[in-house]
Amino acid sequence: KAGVTQTPRYLIKTRGQQVTLSCSPISGHRSVSWYQQTPGQGLQFLFEYFSETQRNKGNFPGRFSGRQFSNSRSEMNVSTLELGDSALYLCASSLAFVSGESYEQYFGPGTRLTVT
Amino acid sequence: SQKIEQNSEALNIQEGKTATLTCNYTNYSPAYLQWYRQDPGRGPVFLLLIRENEKEKRKERLKVTFDTTLKQSLFHITASQPADSATYLCALSRRGYSTLTFGKGTMLLVSP
């Protein structure tokens, strides 16, 4: 089975611009989560999508948004980029969350975003 | 606020020894605890999941314990190898929620 793929792998943007990152989950996985990883804060949860609906959202400003398509592929968007948005953005997919069970997450390689 | 603490200092051990990593948490009642491995420039890789009603779980050379009274998990790698060198992250989730809250990780360095 192919793993989680993320595009692009590297991105350089300037302050004030906006960016869209893409994630393709493992086939059959309907849950997609996004995380931001920085040296200072570690891995922080951005949001989770399941069946095209945002199910959970982390503590990030409204400049961060996302969506999920009917084929489970997901995109996240950051508008009005700030220097502090420079980070590794990771996407993870997992099996549908049912019956109160938690499943392991499978991460993609990430998109390294640099804001100058 | 909830807090997950992992030793921020790198753990240096010799090949063949057992590595023990610690994950402590406060203001949190997790139903599940997971351990991940992360290599530089790569996404985390799932290793083990343990539930609140389980005391111990094993997988090959890996062993994880979960003490909800002490609010602590221990992660052991026996017969460690240089290839085990990586950052290890613990992650918690509540019952009914799939969202993971991660610790900042501990770097393990295994020397030959």
PDB file of C-alpha atoms in Angstrom:
ATOM      1  CA  LYS A   1       0.000   0.000   0.000  1.00  0.00           C
ATOM      2  CA  ALA A   2       1.297   3.450  -0.837  1.00  0.00           C
ATOM      3  CA  GLY A   3       1.970   5.691   2.148  1.00  0.00           C
ATOM      4  CA  VAL A   4       0.760   9.191   2.856  1.00  0.00           C
ATOM      5  CA  THR A   5       2.031  11.647   0.270  1.00  0.00           C
ATOM      6  CA  GLN A   6       2.396  15.388   0.662  1.00  0.00           C
ATOM      7  CA  THR A   7       3.115  18.025  -1.930  1.00  0.00           C
ATOM      8  CA  PRO A   8       5.101  20.097  -2.266  1.00  0.00           C
ATOM      9  CA  ARG A   9       7.956  18.897  -0.084  1.00  0.00           C
ATOM     10  CA  TYR A  10       9.594  22.306   0.177  1.00  0.00           C
ATOM     11  CA  LEU A  11       8.199  25.788  -0.196  1.00  0.00           C
ATOM     12  CA  ILE A  12       9.582  29.292   0.222  1.00  0.00           C
ATOM     13  CA  LYS A  13       7.114  32.158   0.529  1.00  0.00           C
ATOM     14  CA  THR A  14       7.265  35.783   1.577  1.00  0.00           C
ATOM     15  CA  ARG A  15       5.301  37.429   4.356  1.00  0.00           C
ATOM     16  CA  GLY A  16       1.756  38.285   3.429  1.00  0.00           C
ATOM     17  CA  GLN A  17       1.429  35.602   0.776  1.00  0.00           C
ATOM     18  CA  GLN A  18      -0.836  32.595   1.067  1.00  0.00           C
ATOM     19  CA  VAL A  19      -0.002  28.939   0.589  1.00  0.00           C
ATOM     20  CA  THR A  20      -1.868  25.681  -0.077  1.00  0.00           C
ATOM     21  CA  LEU A  21      -0.476  22.314   0.939  1.00  0.00           C
ATOM     22  CA  SER A  22      -1.806  18.995  -0.273  1.00  0.00           C
ATOM     23  CA  CYS A  23      -2.091  15.562   1.329  1.00  0.00           C
ATOM     24  CA  SER A  24      -3.140  12.198  -0.085  1.00  0.00           C
ATOM     25  CA  PRO A  25      -3.941   9.655   2.652  1.00  0.00           C
ATOM     26  CA  ILE A  26      -3.409   5.927   2.589  1.00  0.00           C
ATOM     27  CA  SER A  27      -6.081   4.215   0.527  1.00  0.00           C
ATOM     28  CA  GLY A  28      -9.059   3.374   2.728  1.00  0.00           C
ATOM     29  CA  HIS A  29      -8.201   5.904   5.439  1.00  0.00           C
ATOM     30  CA  ARG A  30     -10.965   8.443   5.871  1.00  0.00           C
ATOM     31  CA  SER A  31      -9.480  10.530   8.662  1.00  0.00           C
ATOM     32  CA  VAL A  32      -6.830  13.117   7.862  1.00  0.00           C
ATOM     33  CA  SER A  33      -5.107  15.275  10.475  1.00  0.00           C
ATOM     34  CA  TRP A  34      -2.690  18.151  10.058  1.00  0.00           C
ATOM     35  CA  TYR A  35       0.096  19.121  12.438  1.00  0.00           C
ATOM     36  CA  GLN A  36       2.635  21.924  12.616  1.00  0.00           C
ATOM     37  CA  GLN A  37       6.089  21.030  13.897  1.00  0.00           C
ATOM     38  CA  THR A  38       8.619  23.611  15.068  1.00  0.00           C
ATOM     39  CA  PRO A  39      11.752  23.183  17.195  1.00  0.00           C
ATOM     40  CA  GLY A  40      10.292  25.297  19.977  1.00  0.00           C
ATOM     41  CA  GLN A  41       6.720  23.999  20.169  1.00  0.00           C
ATOM     42  CA  GLY A  42       7.083  20.475  18.858  1.00  0.00           C
ATOM     43  CA  LEU A  43       4.142  18.846  17.093  1.00  0.00           C
ATOM     44  CA  GLN A  44       0.948  20.845  17.418  1.00  0.00           C
ATOM     45  CA  PHE A  45      -2.432  19.733  16.165  1.00  0.00           C
ATOM     46  CA  LEU A  46      -4.043  21.962  13.549  1.00  0.00           C
ATOM     47  CA  PHE A  47      -7.238  20.180  12.509  1.00  0.00           C
ATOM     48  CA  GLU A  48      -8.760  16.852  11.596  1.00  0.00           C
ATOM     49  CA  TYR A  49     -11.120  15.976   8.777  1.00  0.00           C
ATOM     50  CA  PHE A  50     -13.355  12.964   8.431  1.00  0.00           C
ATOM     51  CA  SER A  51     -15.725  12.405   5.524  1.00  0.00           C
ATOM     52  CA  GLU A  52     -15.210  15.971   4.282  1.00  0.00           C
ATOM     53  CA  THR A  53     -16.133  17.467   7.663  1.00  0.00           C
ATOM     54  CA  GLN A  54     -13.808  19.176  10.103  1.00  0.00           C
ATOM     55  CA  ARG A  55     -14.123  17.115  13.243  1.00  0.00           C
ATOM     56  CA  ASN A  56     -11.600  18.794  15.530  1.00  0.00           C
ATOM     57  CA  LYS A  57      -9.607  22.010  15.458  1.00  0.00           C
ATOM     58  CA  GLY A  58      -6.498  23.028  17.349  1.00  0.00           C
ATOM     59  CA  ASN A  59      -5.639  26.394  18.813  1.00  0.00           C
ATOM     60  CA  PHE A  60      -4.508  28.207  15.685  1.00  0.00           C
ATOM     61  CA  PRO A  61      -5.717  31.489  14.186  1.00  0.00           C
ATOM     62  CA  GLY A  62      -8.314  31.601  11.453  1.00  0.00           C
ATOM     63  CA  ARG A  63      -5.575  32.154   8.878  1.00  0.00           C
ATOM     64  CA  PHE A  64      -5.140  28.399   8.975  1.00  0.00           C
ATOM     65  CA  SER A  65      -7.858  26.496   7.215  1.00  0.00           C
ATOM     66  CA  GLY A  66      -8.352  23.197   5.491  1.00  0.00           C
ATOM     67  CA  ARG A  67     -10.726  20.990   3.627  1.00  0.00           C
ATOM     68  CA  GLN A  68     -11.185  17.393   2.617  1.00  0.00           C
ATOM     69  CA  PHE A  69     -12.481  16.083  -0.668  1.00  0.00           C
ATOM     70  CA  SER A  70     -14.750  13.132  -1.361  1.00  0.00           C
ATOM     71  CA  ASN A  71     -11.728  10.944  -2.186  1.00  0.00           C
ATOM     72  CA  SER A  72     -10.309  11.757   1.305  1.00  0.00           C
ATOM     73  CA  ARG A  73      -7.511  13.908  -0.113  1.00  0.00           C
ATOM     74  CA  SER A  74      -7.001  17.025   1.975  1.00  0.00           C
ATOM     75  CA  GLU A  75      -5.593  20.487   1.574  1.00  0.00           C
ATOM     76  CA  MET A  76      -4.624  23.085   4.110  1.00  0.00           C
ATOM     77  CA  ASN A  77      -4.298  26.777   3.433  1.00  0.00           C
ATOM     78  CA  VAL A  78      -2.449  29.482   5.313  1.00  0.00           C
ATOM     79  CA  SER A  79      -3.274  33.046   4.391  1.00  0.00           C
ATOM     80  CA  THR A  80      -1.328  36.221   5.153  1.00  0.00           C
ATOM     81  CA  LEU A  81       1.825  34.308   6.015  1.00  0.00           C
ATOM     82  CA  GLU A  82       3.924  35.414   8.977  1.00  0.00           C
ATOM     83  CA  LEU A  83       7.560  34.606   9.740  1.00  0.00           C
ATOM     84  CA  GLY A  84       6.397  32.431  12.630  1.00  0.00           C
ATOM     85  CA  ASP A  85       4.545  30.152  10.224  1.00  0.00           C
ATOM     86  CA  SER A  86       7.864  28.693   9.089  1.00  0.00           C
ATOM     87  CA  ALA A  87       7.617  25.051  10.082  1.00  0.00           C
ATOM     88  CA  LEU A  88       7.289  21.463   8.956  1.00  0.00           C
ATOM     89  CA  TYR A  89       3.651  20.757   8.166  1.00  0.00           C
ATOM     90  CA  LEU A  90       2.730  17.131   8.603  1.00  0.00           C
ATOM     91  CA  CYS A  91      -0.328  15.303   7.415  1.00  0.00           C
ATOM     92  CA  ALA A  92      -1.426  12.027   8.977  1.00  0.00           C
ATOM     93  CA  SER A  93      -4.139   9.574   8.013  1.00  0.00           C
ATOM     94  CA  SER A  94      -5.843   6.897  10.062  1.00  0.00           C
ATOM     95  CA  LEU A  95      -8.721   4.469   9.941  1.00  0.00           C
ATOM     96  CA  ALA A  96     -12.168   5.825  10.672  1.00  0.00           C
ATOM     97  CA  PHE A  97     -12.592   6.599  14.348  1.00  0.00           C
ATOM     98  CA  VAL A  98     -15.426   4.386  15.452  1.00  0.00           C
ATOM     99  CA  SER A  99     -16.710   2.866  18.691  1.00  0.00           C
ATOM    100  CA  GLY A 100     -14.543   5.131  20.806  1.00  0.00           C
ATOM    101  CA  GLU A 101     -11.357   3.410  19.682  1.00  0.00           C
ATOM    102  CA  SER A 102      -8.254   5.380  18.812  1.00  0.00           C
ATOM    103  CA  TYR A 103      -6.105   4.289  15.924  1.00  0.00           C
ATOM    104  CA  GLU A 104      -2.482   4.883  15.082  1.00  0.00           C
ATOM    105  CA  GLN A 105      -1.742   7.637  12.643  1.00  0.00           C
ATOM    106  CA  TYR A 106       0.390   7.307   9.539  1.00  0.00           C
ATOM    107  CA  PHE A 107       2.365  10.407   8.736  1.00  0.00           C
ATOM    108  CA  GLY A 108       3.553  11.780   5.442  1.00  0.00           C
ATOM    109  CA  PRO A 109       7.062  13.191   4.957  1.00  0.00           C
ATOM    110  CA  GLY A 110       5.849  16.736   5.539  1.00  0.00           C
ATOM    111  CA  THR A 111       6.079  20.030   3.708  1.00  0.00           C
ATOM    112  CA  ARG A 112       8.880  22.305   4.858  1.00  0.00           C
ATOM    113  CA  LEU A 113       7.567  25.865   4.640  1.00  0.00           C
ATOM    114  CA  THR A 114       9.962  28.779   4.949  1.00  0.00           C
ATOM    115  CA  VAL A 115       8.541  32.289   5.197  1.00  0.00           C
ATOM    116  CA  THR A 116      10.961  35.142   4.478  1.00  0.00           C
TER     117      THR A 116
ATOM    118  CA  SER B   1      -3.434  23.294  31.237  1.00  0.00           C
ATOM    119  CA  GLN B   2      -2.520  19.812  30.077  1.00  0.00           C
ATOM    120  CA  LYS B   3       1.153  19.047  29.876  1.00  0.00           C
ATOM    121  CA  ILE B   4       3.158  16.165  28.437  1.00  0.00           C
ATOM    122  CA  GLU B   5       6.782  15.998  29.475  1.00  0.00           C
ATOM    123  CA  GLN B   6       9.552  14.006  27.890  1.00  0.00           C
ATOM    124  CA  ASN B   7      13.197  14.365  28.797  1.00  0.00           C
ATOM    125  CA  SER B   8      14.544  17.146  26.605  1.00  0.00           C
ATOM    126  CA  GLU B   9      18.125  15.985  27.054  1.00  0.00           C
ATOM    127  CA  ALA B  10      19.378  13.357  24.640  1.00  0.00           C
ATOM    128  CA  LEU B  11      19.800   9.861  25.996  1.00  0.00           C
ATOM    129  CA  ASN B  12      23.167   8.356  25.122  1.00  0.00           C
ATOM    130  CA  ILE B  13      23.612   4.616  25.528  1.00  0.00           C
ATOM    131  CA  GLN B  14      25.880   1.882  24.268  1.00  0.00           C
ATOM    132  CA  GLU B  15      24.842  -0.704  21.730  1.00  0.00           C
ATOM    133  CA  GLY B  16      23.313  -3.777  23.345  1.00  0.00           C
ATOM    134  CA  LYS B  17      22.013  -1.937  26.416  1.00  0.00           C
ATOM    135  CA  THR B  18      18.354  -1.236  27.197  1.00  0.00           C
ATOM    136  CA  ALA B  19      17.136   2.282  26.525  1.00  0.00           C
ATOM    137  CA  THR B  20      14.345   3.589  28.746  1.00  0.00           C
ATOM    138  CA  LEU B  21      12.444   6.723  27.791  1.00  0.00           C
ATOM    139  CA  THR B  22       9.903   8.474  30.012  1.00  0.00           C
ATOM    140  CA  CYS B  23       6.658  10.273  29.263  1.00  0.00           C
ATOM    141  CA  ASN B  24       4.895  12.085  32.113  1.00  0.00           C
ATOM    142  CA  TYR B  25       1.638  13.962  31.851  1.00  0.00           C
ATOM    143  CA  THR B  26      -0.438  16.296  34.017  1.00  0.00           C
ATOM    144  CA  ASN B  27      -3.970  17.674  33.827  1.00  0.00           C
ATOM    145  CA  TYR B  28      -4.883  14.950  31.364  1.00  0.00           C
ATOM    146  CA  SER B  29      -6.847  11.725  31.491  1.00  0.00           C
ATOM    147  CA  PRO B  30      -5.819   9.825  28.378  1.00  0.00           C
ATOM    148  CA  ALA B  31      -7.547   6.670  27.290  1.00  0.00           C
ATOM    149  CA  TYR B  32      -4.773   5.858  24.835  1.00  0.00           C
ATOM    150  CA  LEU B  33      -1.047   6.456  24.717  1.00  0.00           C
ATOM    151  CA  GLN B  34       1.053   6.005  21.615  1.00  0.00           C
ATOM    152  CA  TRP B  35       4.762   6.063  20.883  1.00  0.00           C
ATOM    153  CA  TYR B  36       6.256   7.264  17.620  1.00  0.00           C
ATOM    154  CA  ARG B  37       9.743   7.387  16.184  1.00  0.00           C
ATOM    155  CA  GLN B  38      10.920  10.345  14.123  1.00  0.00           C
ATOM    156  CA  ASP B  39      14.095  10.554  12.059  1.00  0.00           C
ATOM    157  CA  PRO B  40      15.467  13.950  10.937  1.00  0.00           C
ATOM    158  CA  GLY B  41      13.510  15.426   8.046  1.00  0.00           C
ATOM    159  CA  ARG B  42      10.850  12.712   8.147  1.00  0.00           C
ATOM    160  CA  GLY B  43       7.371  12.276   9.541  1.00  0.00           C
ATOM    161  CA  PRO B  44       6.818  10.290  12.751  1.00  0.00           C
ATOM    162  CA  VAL B  45       6.379   6.525  12.451  1.00  0.00           C
ATOM    163  CA  PHE B  46       3.944   4.672  14.712  1.00  0.00           C
ATOM    164  CA  LEU B  47       5.483   2.115  17.073  1.00  0.00           C
ATOM    165  CA  LEU B  48       3.039   1.068  19.807  1.00  0.00           C
ATOM    166  CA  LEU B  49      -0.387   1.924  21.208  1.00  0.00           C
ATOM    167  CA  ILE B  50      -1.439   1.099  24.775  1.00  0.00           C
ATOM    168  CA  ARG B  51      -4.876   1.578  26.325  1.00  0.00           C
ATOM    169  CA  GLU B  52      -5.616   2.905  29.819  1.00  0.00           C
ATOM    170  CA  ASN B  53      -6.703  -0.540  31.010  1.00  0.00           C
ATOM    171  CA  GLU B  54      -3.468  -2.167  29.814  1.00  0.00           C
ATOM    172  CA  LYS B  55      -0.363  -2.149  31.983  1.00  0.00           C
ATOM    173  CA  GLU B  56       2.178  -3.315  29.434  1.00  0.00           C
ATOM    174  CA  LYS B  57       2.541  -3.971  25.721  1.00  0.00           C
ATOM    175  CA  ARG B  58       5.385  -5.575  23.803  1.00  0.00           C
ATOM    176  CA  LYS B  59       6.442  -5.708  20.189  1.00  0.00           C
ATOM    177  CA  GLU B  60       9.712  -7.406  19.303  1.00  0.00           C
ATOM    178  CA  ARG B  61      12.430  -5.444  21.172  1.00  0.00           C
ATOM    179  CA  LEU B  62      10.008  -2.731  22.279  1.00  0.00           C
ATOM    180  CA  LYS B  63       8.055  -2.598  25.514  1.00  0.00           C
ATOM    181  CA  VAL B  64       5.774   0.147  26.797  1.00  0.00           C
ATOM    182  CA  THR B  65       4.150   0.503  30.209  1.00  0.00           C
ATOM    183  CA  PHE B  66       1.285   2.778  31.161  1.00  0.00           C
ATOM    184  CA  ASP B  67       0.651   3.758  34.787  1.00  0.00           C
ATOM    185  CA  THR B  68      -2.436   5.961  35.033  1.00  0.00           C
ATOM    186  CA  THR B  69      -1.905   6.435  38.773  1.00  0.00           C
ATOM    187  CA  LEU B  70       1.603   7.818  38.327  1.00  0.00           C
ATOM    188  CA  LYS B  71       0.511   9.473  35.052  1.00  0.00           C
ATOM    189  CA  GLN B  72       3.533   8.017  33.376  1.00  0.00           C
ATOM    190  CA  SER B  73       4.558   5.793  30.484  1.00  0.00           C
ATOM    191  CA  LEU B  74       7.922   4.108  30.092  1.00  0.00           C
ATOM    192  CA  PHE B  75       9.222   3.031  26.697  1.00  0.00           C
ATOM    193  CA  HIS B  76      11.976   0.418  26.584  1.00  0.00           C
ATOM    194  CA  ILE B  77      14.150  -0.698  23.704  1.00  0.00           C
ATOM    195  CA  THR B  78      16.116  -3.816  24.575  1.00  0.00           C
ATOM    196  CA  ALA B  79      19.365  -4.836  22.868  1.00  0.00           C
ATOM    197  CA  SER B  80      19.579  -1.356  21.365  1.00  0.00           C
ATOM    198  CA  GLN B  81      21.323  -0.822  18.034  1.00  0.00           C
ATOM    199  CA  PRO B  82      22.786   2.281  16.377  1.00  0.00           C
ATOM    200  CA  ALA B  83      19.853   2.108  13.934  1.00  0.00           C
ATOM    201  CA  ASP B  84      17.552   2.838  16.895  1.00  0.00           C
ATOM    202  CA  SER B  85      19.028   6.352  17.119  1.00  0.00           C
ATOM    203  CA  ALA B  86      16.132   8.766  16.548  1.00  0.00           C
ATOM    204  CA  THR B  87      13.730  11.036  18.390  1.00  0.00           C
ATOM    205  CA  TYR B  88      10.923   9.227  20.200  1.00  0.00           C
ATOM    206  CA  LEU B  89       7.603  10.952  20.764  1.00  0.00           C
ATOM    207  CA  CYS B  90       4.773  10.011  23.064  1.00  0.00           C
ATOM    208  CA  ALA B  91       1.231  11.030  22.182  1.00  0.00           C
ATOM    209  CA  LEU B  92      -1.986  10.927  24.174  1.00  0.00           C
ATOM    210  CA  SER B  93      -5.635  10.886  23.194  1.00  0.00           C
ATOM    211  CA  ARG B  94      -8.873  10.944  25.164  1.00  0.00           C
ATOM    212  CA  ARG B  95     -11.699   8.475  24.869  1.00  0.00           C
ATOM    213  CA  GLY B  96     -14.013   9.537  22.095  1.00  0.00           C
ATOM    214  CA  TYR B  97     -11.433  11.793  20.445  1.00  0.00           C
ATOM    215  CA  SER B  98      -8.986  10.848  17.749  1.00  0.00           C
ATOM    216  CA  THR B  99      -6.839  13.957  18.189  1.00  0.00           C
ATOM    217  CA  LEU B 100      -3.309  13.260  19.434  1.00  0.00           C
ATOM    218  CA  THR B 101      -1.436  15.556  21.807  1.00  0.00           C
ATOM    219  CA  PHE B 102       2.309  15.042  21.468  1.00  0.00           C
ATOM    220  CA  GLY B 103       5.198  15.490  23.824  1.00  0.00           C
ATOM    221  CA  LYS B 104       8.271  17.233  22.432  1.00  0.00           C
ATOM    222  CA  GLY B 105      10.219  14.010  22.194  1.00  0.00           C
ATOM    223  CA  THR B 106      13.474  12.597  23.473  1.00  0.00           C
ATOM    224  CA  MET B 107      16.462  12.026  21.221  1.00  0.00           C
ATOM    225  CA  LEU B 108      18.103   8.624  21.640  1.00  0.00           C
ATOM    226  CA  LEU B 109      21.692   8.123  20.526  1.00  0.00           C
ATOM    227  CA  VAL B 110      23.026   4.562  20.462  1.00  0.00           C
ATOM    228  CA  SER B 111      26.777   4.314  20.014  1.00  0.00           C
ATOM    229  CA  PRO B 112      28.543   1.202  18.663  1.00  0.00           C
TER     230      PRO B 112
END
